[in-house]
Coordinates of C-alpha atoms in Angstrom, one line a residue:
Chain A
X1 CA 0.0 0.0 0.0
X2 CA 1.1 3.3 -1.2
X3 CA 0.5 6.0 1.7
X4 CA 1.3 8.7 -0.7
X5 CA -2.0 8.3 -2.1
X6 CA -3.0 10.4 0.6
X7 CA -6.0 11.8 2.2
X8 CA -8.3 14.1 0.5
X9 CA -10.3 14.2 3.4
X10 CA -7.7 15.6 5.7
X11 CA -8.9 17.5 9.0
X12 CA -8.5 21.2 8.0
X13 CA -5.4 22.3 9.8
X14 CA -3.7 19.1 9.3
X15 CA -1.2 19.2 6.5
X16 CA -0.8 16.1 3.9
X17 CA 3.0 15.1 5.4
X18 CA 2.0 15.0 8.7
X19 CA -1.1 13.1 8.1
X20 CA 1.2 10.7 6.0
X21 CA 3.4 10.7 8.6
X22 CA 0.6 9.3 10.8
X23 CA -0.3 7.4 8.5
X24 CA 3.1 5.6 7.9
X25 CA 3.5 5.6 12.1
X26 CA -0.2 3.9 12.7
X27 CA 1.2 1.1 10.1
X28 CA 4.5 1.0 12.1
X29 CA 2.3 0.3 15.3
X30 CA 0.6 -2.4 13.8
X31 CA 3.9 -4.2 13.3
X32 CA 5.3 -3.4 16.2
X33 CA 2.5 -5.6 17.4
X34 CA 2.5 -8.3 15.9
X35 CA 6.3 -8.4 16.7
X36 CA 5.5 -7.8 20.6
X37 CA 2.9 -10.8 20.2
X38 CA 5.7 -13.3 18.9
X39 CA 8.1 -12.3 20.9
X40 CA 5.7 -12.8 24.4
X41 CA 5.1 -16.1 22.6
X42 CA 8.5 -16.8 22.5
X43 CA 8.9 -16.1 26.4
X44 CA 5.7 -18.2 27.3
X45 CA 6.5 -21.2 25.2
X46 CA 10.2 -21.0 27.0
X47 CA 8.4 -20.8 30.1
X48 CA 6.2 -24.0 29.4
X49 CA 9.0 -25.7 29.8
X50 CA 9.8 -25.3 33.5
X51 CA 6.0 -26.5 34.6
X52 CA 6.5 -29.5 31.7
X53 CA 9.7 -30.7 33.3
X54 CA 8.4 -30.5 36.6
X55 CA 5.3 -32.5 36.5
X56 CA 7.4 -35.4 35.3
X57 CA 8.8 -35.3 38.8
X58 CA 5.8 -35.9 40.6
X59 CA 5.7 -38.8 42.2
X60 CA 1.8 -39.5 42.1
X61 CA 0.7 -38.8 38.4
X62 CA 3.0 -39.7 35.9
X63 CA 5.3 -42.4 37.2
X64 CA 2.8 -43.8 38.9
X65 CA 0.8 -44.0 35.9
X66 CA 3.7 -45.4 34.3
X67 CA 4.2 -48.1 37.2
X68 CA 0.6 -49.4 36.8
X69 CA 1.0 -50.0 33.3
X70 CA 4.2 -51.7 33.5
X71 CA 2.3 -53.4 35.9
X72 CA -0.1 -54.3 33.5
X73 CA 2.3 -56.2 31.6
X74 CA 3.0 -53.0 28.8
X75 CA 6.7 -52.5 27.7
X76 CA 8.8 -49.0 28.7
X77 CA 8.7 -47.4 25.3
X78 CA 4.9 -48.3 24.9
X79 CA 4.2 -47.0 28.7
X80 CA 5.5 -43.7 28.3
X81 CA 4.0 -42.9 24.9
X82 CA 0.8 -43.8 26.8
X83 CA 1.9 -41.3 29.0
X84 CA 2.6 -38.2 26.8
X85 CA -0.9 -39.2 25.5
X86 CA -2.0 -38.6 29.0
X87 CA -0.2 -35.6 29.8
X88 CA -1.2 -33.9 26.2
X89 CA -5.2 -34.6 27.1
X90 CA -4.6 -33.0 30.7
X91 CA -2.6 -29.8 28.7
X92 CA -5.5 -29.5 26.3
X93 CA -8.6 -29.8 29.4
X94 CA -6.3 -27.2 31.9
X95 CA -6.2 -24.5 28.6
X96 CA -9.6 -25.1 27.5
X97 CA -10.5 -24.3 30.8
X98 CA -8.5 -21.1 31.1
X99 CA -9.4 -20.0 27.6
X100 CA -12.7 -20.2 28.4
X101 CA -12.4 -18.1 31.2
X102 CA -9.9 -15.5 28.9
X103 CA -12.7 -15.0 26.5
X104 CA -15.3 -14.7 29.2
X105 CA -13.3 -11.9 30.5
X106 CA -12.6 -10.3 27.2
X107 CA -16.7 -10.3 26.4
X108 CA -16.4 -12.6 23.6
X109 CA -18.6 -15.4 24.5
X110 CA -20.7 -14.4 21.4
X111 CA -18.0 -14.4 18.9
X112 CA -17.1 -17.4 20.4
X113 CA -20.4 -19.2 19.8
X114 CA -20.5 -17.5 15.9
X115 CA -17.4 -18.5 15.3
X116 CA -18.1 -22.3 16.8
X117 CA -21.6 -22.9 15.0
X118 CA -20.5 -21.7 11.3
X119 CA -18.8 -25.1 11.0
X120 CA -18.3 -25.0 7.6
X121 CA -16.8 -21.5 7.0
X122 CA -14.0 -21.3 10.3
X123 CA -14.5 -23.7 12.6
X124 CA -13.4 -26.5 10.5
X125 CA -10.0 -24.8 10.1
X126 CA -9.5 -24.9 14.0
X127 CA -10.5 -28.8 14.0
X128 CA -7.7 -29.1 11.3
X129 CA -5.4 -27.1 13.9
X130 CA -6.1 -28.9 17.1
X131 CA -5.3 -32.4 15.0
X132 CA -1.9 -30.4 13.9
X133 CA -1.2 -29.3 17.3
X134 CA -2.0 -32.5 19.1
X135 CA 0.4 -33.9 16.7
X136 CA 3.0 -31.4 17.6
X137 CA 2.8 -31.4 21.0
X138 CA 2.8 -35.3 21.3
X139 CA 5.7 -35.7 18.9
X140 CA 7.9 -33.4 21.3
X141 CA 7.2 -35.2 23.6
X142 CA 8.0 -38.7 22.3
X143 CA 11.7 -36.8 20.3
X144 CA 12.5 -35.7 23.9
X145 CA 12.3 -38.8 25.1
X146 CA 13.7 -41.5 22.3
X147 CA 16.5 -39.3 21.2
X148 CA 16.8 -36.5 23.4
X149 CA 15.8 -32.9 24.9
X150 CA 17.7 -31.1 22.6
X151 CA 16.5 -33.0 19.6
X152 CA 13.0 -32.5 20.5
X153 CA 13.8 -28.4 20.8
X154 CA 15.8 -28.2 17.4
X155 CA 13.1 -30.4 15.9
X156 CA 10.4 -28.2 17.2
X157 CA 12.1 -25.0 15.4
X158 CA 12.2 -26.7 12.2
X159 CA 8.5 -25.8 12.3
X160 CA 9.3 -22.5 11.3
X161 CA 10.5 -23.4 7.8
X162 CA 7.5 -25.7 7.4
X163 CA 5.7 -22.7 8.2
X164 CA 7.1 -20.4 5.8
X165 CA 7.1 -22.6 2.8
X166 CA 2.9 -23.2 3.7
X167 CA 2.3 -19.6 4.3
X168 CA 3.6 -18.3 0.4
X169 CA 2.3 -21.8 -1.1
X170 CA -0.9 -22.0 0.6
X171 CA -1.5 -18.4 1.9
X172 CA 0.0 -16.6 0.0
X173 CA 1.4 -14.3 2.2
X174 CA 4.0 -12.0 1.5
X175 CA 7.9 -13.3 2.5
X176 CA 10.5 -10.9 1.5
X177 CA 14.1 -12.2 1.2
X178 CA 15.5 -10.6 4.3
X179 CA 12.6 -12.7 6.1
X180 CA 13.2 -16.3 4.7
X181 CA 17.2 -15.1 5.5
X182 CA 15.9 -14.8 9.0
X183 CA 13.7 -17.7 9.2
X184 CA 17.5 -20.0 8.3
X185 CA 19.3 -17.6 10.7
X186 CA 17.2 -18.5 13.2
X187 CA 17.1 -22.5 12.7
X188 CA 20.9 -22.2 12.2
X189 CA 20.9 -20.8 15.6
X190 CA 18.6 -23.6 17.9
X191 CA 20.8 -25.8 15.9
X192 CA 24.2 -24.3 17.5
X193 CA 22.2 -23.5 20.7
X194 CA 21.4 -27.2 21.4
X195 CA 24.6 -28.5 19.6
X196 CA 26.1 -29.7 23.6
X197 CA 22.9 -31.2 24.1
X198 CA 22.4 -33.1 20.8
X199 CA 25.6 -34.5 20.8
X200 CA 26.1 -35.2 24.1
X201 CA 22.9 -36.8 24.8
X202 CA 23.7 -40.3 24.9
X203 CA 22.4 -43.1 22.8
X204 CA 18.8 -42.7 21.6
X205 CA 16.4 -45.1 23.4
X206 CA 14.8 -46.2 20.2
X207 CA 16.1 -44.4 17.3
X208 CA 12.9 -44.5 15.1
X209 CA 10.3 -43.5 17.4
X210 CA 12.3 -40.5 18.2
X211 CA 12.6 -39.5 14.4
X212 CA 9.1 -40.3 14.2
X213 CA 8.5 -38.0 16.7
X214 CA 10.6 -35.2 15.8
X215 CA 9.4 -35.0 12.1
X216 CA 5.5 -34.7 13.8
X217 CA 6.7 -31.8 15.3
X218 CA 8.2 -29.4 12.6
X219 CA 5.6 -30.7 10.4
X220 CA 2.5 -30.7 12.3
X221 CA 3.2 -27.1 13.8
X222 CA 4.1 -25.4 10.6
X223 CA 0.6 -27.1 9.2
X224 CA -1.3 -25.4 12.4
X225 CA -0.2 -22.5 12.1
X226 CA -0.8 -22.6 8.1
X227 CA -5.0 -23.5 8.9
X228 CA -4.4 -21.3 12.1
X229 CA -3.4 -18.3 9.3
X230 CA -6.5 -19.2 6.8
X231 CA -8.7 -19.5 9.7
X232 CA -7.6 -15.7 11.4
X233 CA -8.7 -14.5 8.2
X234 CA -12.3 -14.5 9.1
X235 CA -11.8 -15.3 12.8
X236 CA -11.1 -13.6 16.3
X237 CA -7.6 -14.9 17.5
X238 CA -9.0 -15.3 20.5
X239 CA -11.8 -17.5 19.8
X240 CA -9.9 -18.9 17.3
X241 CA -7.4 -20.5 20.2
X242 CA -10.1 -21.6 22.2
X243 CA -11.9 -23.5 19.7
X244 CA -8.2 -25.1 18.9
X245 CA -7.8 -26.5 22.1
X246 CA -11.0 -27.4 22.2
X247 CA -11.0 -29.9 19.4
X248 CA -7.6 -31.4 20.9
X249 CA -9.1 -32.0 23.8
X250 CA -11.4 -34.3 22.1
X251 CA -9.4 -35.6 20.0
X252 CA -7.0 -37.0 23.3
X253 CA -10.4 -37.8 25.2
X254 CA -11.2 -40.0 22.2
X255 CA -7.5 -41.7 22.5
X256 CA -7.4 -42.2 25.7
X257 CA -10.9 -43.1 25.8
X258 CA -10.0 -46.2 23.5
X259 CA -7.2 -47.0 25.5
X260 CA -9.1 -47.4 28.8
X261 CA -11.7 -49.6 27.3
X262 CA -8.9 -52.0 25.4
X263 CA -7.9 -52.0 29.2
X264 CA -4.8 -49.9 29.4
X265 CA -4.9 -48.0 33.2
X266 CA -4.2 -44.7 31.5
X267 CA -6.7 -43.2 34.0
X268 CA -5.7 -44.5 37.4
X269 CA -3.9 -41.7 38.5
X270 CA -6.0 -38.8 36.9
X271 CA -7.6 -38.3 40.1
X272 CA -4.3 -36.7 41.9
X273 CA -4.9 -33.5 39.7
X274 CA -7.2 -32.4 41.8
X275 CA -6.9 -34.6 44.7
X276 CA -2.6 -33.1 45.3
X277 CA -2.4 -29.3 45.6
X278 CA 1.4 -29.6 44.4
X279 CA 0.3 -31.7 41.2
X280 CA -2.9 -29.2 40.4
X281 CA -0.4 -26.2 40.9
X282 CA 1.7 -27.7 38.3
X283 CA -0.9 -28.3 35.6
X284 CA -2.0 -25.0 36.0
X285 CA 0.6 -23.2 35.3
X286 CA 1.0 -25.7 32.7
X287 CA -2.0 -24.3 31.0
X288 CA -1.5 -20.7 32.2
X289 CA 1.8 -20.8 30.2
X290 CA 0.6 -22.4 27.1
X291 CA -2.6 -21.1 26.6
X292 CA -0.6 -17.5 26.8
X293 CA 1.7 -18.3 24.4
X294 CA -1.1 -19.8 21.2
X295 CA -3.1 -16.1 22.3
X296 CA -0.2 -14.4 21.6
X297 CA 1.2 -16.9 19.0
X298 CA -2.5 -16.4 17.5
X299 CA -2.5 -12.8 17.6
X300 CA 0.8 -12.5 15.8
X301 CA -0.2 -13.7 12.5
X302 CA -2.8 -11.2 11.6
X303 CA -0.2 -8.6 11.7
X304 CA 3.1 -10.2 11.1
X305 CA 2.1 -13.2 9.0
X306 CA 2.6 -17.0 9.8
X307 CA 6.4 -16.9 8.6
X308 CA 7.1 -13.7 11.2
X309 CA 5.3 -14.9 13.9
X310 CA 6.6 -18.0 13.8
X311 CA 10.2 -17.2 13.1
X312 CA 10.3 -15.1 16.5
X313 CA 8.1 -17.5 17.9
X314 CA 10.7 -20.1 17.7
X315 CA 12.8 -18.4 19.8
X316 CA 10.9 -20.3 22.6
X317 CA 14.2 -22.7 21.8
X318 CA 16.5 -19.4 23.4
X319 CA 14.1 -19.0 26.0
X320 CA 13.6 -22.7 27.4
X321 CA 17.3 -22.5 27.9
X322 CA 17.3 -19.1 30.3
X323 CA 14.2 -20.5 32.1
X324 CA 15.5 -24.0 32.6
X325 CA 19.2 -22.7 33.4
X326 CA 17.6 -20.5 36.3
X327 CA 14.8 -22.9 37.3
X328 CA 16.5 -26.2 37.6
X329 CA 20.1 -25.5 36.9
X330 CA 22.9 -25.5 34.2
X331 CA 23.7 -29.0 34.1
X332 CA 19.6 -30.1 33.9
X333 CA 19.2 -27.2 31.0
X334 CA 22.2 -27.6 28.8
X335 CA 23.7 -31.1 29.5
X336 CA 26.8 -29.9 31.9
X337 CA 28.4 -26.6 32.8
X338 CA 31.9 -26.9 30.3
X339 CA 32.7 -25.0 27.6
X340 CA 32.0 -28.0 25.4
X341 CA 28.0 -27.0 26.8
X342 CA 28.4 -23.0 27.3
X343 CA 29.9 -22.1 23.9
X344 CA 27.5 -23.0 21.4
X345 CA 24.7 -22.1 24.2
X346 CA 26.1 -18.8 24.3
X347 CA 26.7 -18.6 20.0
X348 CA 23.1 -20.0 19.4
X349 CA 21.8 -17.2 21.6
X350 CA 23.8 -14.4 19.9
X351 CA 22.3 -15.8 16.1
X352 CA 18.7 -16.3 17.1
X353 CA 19.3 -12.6 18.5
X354 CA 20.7 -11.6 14.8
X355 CA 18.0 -13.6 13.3
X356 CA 14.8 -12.4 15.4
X357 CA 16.9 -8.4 14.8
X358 CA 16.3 -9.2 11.0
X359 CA 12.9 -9.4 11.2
X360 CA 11.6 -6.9 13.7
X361 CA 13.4 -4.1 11.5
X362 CA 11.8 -5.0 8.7
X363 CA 9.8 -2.4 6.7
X364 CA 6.6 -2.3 8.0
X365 CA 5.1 -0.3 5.3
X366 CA 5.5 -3.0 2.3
X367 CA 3.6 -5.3 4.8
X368 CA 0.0 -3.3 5.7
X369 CA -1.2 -6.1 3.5
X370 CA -0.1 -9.4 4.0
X371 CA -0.9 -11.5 0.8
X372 CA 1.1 -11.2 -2.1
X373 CA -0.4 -8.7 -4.8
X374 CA -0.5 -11.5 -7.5
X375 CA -3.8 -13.3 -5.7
X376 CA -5.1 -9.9 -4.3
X377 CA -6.6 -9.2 -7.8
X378 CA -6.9 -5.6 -9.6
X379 CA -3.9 -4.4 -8.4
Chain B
X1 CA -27.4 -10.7 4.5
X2 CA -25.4 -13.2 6.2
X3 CA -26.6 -13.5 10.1
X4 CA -25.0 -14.5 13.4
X5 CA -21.7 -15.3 11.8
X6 CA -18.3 -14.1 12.8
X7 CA -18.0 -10.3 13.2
X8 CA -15.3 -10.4 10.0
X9 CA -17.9 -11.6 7.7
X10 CA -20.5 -9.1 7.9
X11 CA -18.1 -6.3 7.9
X12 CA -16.6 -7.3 4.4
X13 CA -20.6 -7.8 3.0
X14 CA -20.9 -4.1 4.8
X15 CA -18.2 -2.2 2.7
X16 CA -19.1 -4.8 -0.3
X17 CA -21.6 -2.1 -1.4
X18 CA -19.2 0.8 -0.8
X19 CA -16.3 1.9 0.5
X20 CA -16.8 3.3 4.3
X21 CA -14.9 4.6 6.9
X22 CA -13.9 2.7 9.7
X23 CA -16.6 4.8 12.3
X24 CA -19.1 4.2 9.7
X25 CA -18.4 0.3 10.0
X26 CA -18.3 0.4 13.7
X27 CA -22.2 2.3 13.7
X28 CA -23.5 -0.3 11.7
X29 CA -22.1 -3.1 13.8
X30 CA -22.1 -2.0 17.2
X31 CA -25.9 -3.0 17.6
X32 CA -26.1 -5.9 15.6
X33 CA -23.2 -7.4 17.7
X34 CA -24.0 -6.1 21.1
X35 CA -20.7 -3.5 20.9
X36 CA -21.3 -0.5 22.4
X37 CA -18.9 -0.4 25.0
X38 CA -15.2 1.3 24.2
X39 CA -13.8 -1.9 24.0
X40 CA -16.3 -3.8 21.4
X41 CA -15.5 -0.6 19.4
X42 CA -12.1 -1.7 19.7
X43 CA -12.8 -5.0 18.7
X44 CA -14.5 -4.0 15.5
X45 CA -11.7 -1.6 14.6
X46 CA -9.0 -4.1 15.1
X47 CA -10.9 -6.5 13.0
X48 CA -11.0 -4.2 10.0
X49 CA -7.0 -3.5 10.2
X50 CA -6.9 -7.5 10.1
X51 CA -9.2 -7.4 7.0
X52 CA -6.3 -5.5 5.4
X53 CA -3.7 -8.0 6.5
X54 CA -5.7 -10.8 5.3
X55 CA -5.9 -8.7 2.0
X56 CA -9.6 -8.8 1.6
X57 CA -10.0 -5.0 1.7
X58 CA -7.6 -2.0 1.0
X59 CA -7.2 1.4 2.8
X60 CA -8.1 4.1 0.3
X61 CA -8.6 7.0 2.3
X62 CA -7.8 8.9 6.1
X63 CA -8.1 11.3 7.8
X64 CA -7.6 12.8 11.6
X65 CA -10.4 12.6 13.9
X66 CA -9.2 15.8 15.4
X67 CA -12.2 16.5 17.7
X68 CA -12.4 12.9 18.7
X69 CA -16.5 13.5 17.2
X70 CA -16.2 10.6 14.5
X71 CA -14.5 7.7 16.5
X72 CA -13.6 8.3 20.3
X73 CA -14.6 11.2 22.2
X74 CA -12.1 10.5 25.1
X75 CA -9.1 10.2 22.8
X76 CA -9.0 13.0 19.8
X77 CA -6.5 12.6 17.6
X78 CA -7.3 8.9 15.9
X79 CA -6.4 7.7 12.5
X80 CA -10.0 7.2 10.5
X81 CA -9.6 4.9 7.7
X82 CA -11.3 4.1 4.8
X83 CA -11.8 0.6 3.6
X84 CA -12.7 -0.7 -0.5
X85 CA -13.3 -4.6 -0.7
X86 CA -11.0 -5.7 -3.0
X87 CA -11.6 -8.1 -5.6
X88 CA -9.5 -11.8 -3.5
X89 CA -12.0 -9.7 -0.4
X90 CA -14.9 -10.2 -2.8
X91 CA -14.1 -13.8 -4.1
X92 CA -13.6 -14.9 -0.7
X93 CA -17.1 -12.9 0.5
X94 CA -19.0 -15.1 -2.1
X95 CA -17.2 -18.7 -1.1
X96 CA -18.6 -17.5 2.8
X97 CA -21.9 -16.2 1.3
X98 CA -22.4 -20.2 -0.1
X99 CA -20.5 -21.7 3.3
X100 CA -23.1 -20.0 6.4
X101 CA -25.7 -21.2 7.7
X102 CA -27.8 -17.8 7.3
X103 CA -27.6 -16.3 4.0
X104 CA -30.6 -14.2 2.6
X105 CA -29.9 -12.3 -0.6
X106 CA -31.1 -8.8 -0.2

């Protein structure tokens, strides 16, 4: 958009360069934004990690989960993938929940209910999402585990590029080359950033799985947040989330409810959510985190697009590390505390930096619209 | 007219017509949508800024609500905008036209 096609309708008194000026500085806001929105994104995914880590360490949920299935006569790889299943559908219920309650407070419980019953024109897009996202989150989980931590983070970045090759093939959305420079800058860096962790990580408890599980995350978030793109076109971000998180918390309540009737105990612990004040403090901020970072992950695409947004977004990598490193430690974040593990912790902080720089001094006028001219039509 | 769909819908069928400022789009809107308050002004505003993202209409025309009389009394001094459907906007207003579930042609 051209802002020197200025006004005719100009308050009197207000000349045509400052109103362009204005003009040119209410686009700049918009961007700004969006780039604020990623970038809290960024911090709250970071911060998921610290509640994710933790409730792995308590005693009465998980492991015992995991102990009365062994029990059962179920195998350790099979046990804990039954687990992540469990832990995903309890992640999905705790942020419906405080979605719920978000829109509630923000008044839209009517957009909400437009934007559930037209089925057929947005809703649909945000069942396609929650399957993506289910995917996603399940697949971390399962890389973390089979290969390791690091993996599972470097895997999760790759989204990006999955994102960015969807949003100008399927969106259409404007990518200029200082942002797909970004975009590799920024993989480059989780890549250096986990490098200690990657290598260092020991053997991988069942090579294949963990591949398997790595590949459903960069694919399956980059295909979210291509539907999550379409469906922001005609929908409220935060409805849009909710609805999300609604549909993958039926899609884990159907898994899981298969499981439990084929006779699998994935339920015999559920009750200590509520029942354990330490457990339930957990899973909240569990949700509180997550469900933070998709609103703001959500809100980011309207005015950054899905490549932007999720370019900054995946500095979540960046900021796991800082969270982990002051929450549990340097040796529980980063694999040890020698300059084998700080270096490249260090250098893959200093390029995601120089990536995420890239993108948030981009122009911000070529980008009032976000879909390439050539499907825009008349122009 | 397409009824008790998402608030982005209606306000590319309202500027399908004509082009319209961004206070004439919130008028129309605030009643059919229960938005009077500040905020659900807001809310209508930010959706027509996302409209632009999204590509579906173009900013032709602004303007300076100097004496905050147009947009927001308690905070002269606004950008007013004026938004033309454009033609992927009208495509795409035609494929949501056959997708709701309450369509009347007027």
């Amino acid at each position: 958009m051209d802002v020197k096609e200025t006004s005719t309708n100009a308050s009197p008194g207000v000349a045509s360069s400052s109103l362009d000026e204005f003009i040119k500085a209410n686009h700049k806001k918009k961007f700004q934004f969006g780039i604020i929105a990623a970038l809290l994104c960024a911090i709250y995914w970071g911060v998921w990690y610290v509640p994710g880590y933790a409730v792995w360490e308590m005693p009465d949920f998980l492991p015992a989960v995991m102990d009365n299935m062994i029990d059962a006569g179920y195998g350790a790889d099979v046990t804990y993938t039954m687990a992540c299943i469990l832990l995903c559908l309890v992640n999905a219920i705790i942020d419906t929940l405080i979605l719920f309650i978000w829109n509630g407070a923000l008044g839209k419980m009517g957009e909400l209910k437009r934007t559930f019953v037209e089925f057929k024109a947005a809703n649909i897009y945000f069942v396609y999402a929650g399957i993506c996202g289910a995917g996603a989150v399940f697949g971390t989980y399962v890389a973390a585990q089979f290969l390791n931590p690091g993996f599972a983070a470097v895997a999760g970045v790759l989204y990006a590029l999955v994102g960015t090759i969807m949003s100008v093939l399927y969106l259409h959305q404007k990518v200029t080359k200082r942002g797909y420079i970004a975009v590799v800058i920024m993989i480059v860096g989780a890549f250096v950033l986990f490098a200690g962790t990657i290598f260092g990580g020991g053997e991988s408890a069942n090579m294949a799985l963990g591949v398997i599980g790595g590949a459903m995350c960069a694919i399956c978030w980059g295909l979210e947040g291509t539907f999550a793109g379409k469906a922001l076109d005609y929908c409220e971000p935060d409805c849009g989330i909710q609805l999300r998180f609604f549909w993958e918390m039926v899609l884990w309540f159907i898994v899981c409810g298969v499981l439990a009737i084929t006779g699998v105990p994935i339920f015999s612990t559920i009750a200590s959510v509520v029942t354990d004040p330490y457990i339930l403090l957990v899973v909240i901020l569990l949700g509180f985190s997550f469900a933070w970072c998709y609103v703001t992950w959500y809100k980011s695409f309207p005015f950054i697009g899905v490549a932007r947004g999720q370019a900054i977004g995946s500095l979540y990598a960046a900021c796991s590390i800082v969270f982990m490193v002051l929450f549990f430690g340097v040796d529980n974040a980063i694999g040890g505390h020698d300059m084998a593990h700080v270096l490249p912790t260090i250098g893959g902080l200093i390029i995601c930096l120089f990536g995420s720089y890239l993108i948030a001094t981009e122009d911000a006028e070529g980008l009032v619209s976000l879909k390439d001219d050539s499907v825009m039509g008349g122009e | 007219m397409i009824v008790g769909a998402p608030l982005k819908f209606r306000i590319l069928e309202v500027i399908e017509k004509k082009p319209m400022w961004n206070y004439e789009i919130v008028d129309i809107l605030k009643d059919e949508y229960h938005l009077n308050s500040a905020i659900g002004r807001d809310n209508i505003n930010y959706d027509c800024i996302e409209a632009v993202s999204a590509g579906f209409c173009k900013e032709i025309d602004w303007a300076i609500d100097t004496d905050g009389s147009k947009f927001d009394s308690k905070h002269p001094g606004r950008l007013l905008t004026k938004y033309e459907l454009t033609p992927y906007g009208k495509k795409t207003l035609d494929e949501l036209k056959a997708k709701v579930r309450h369509y009347t042609p007027e």
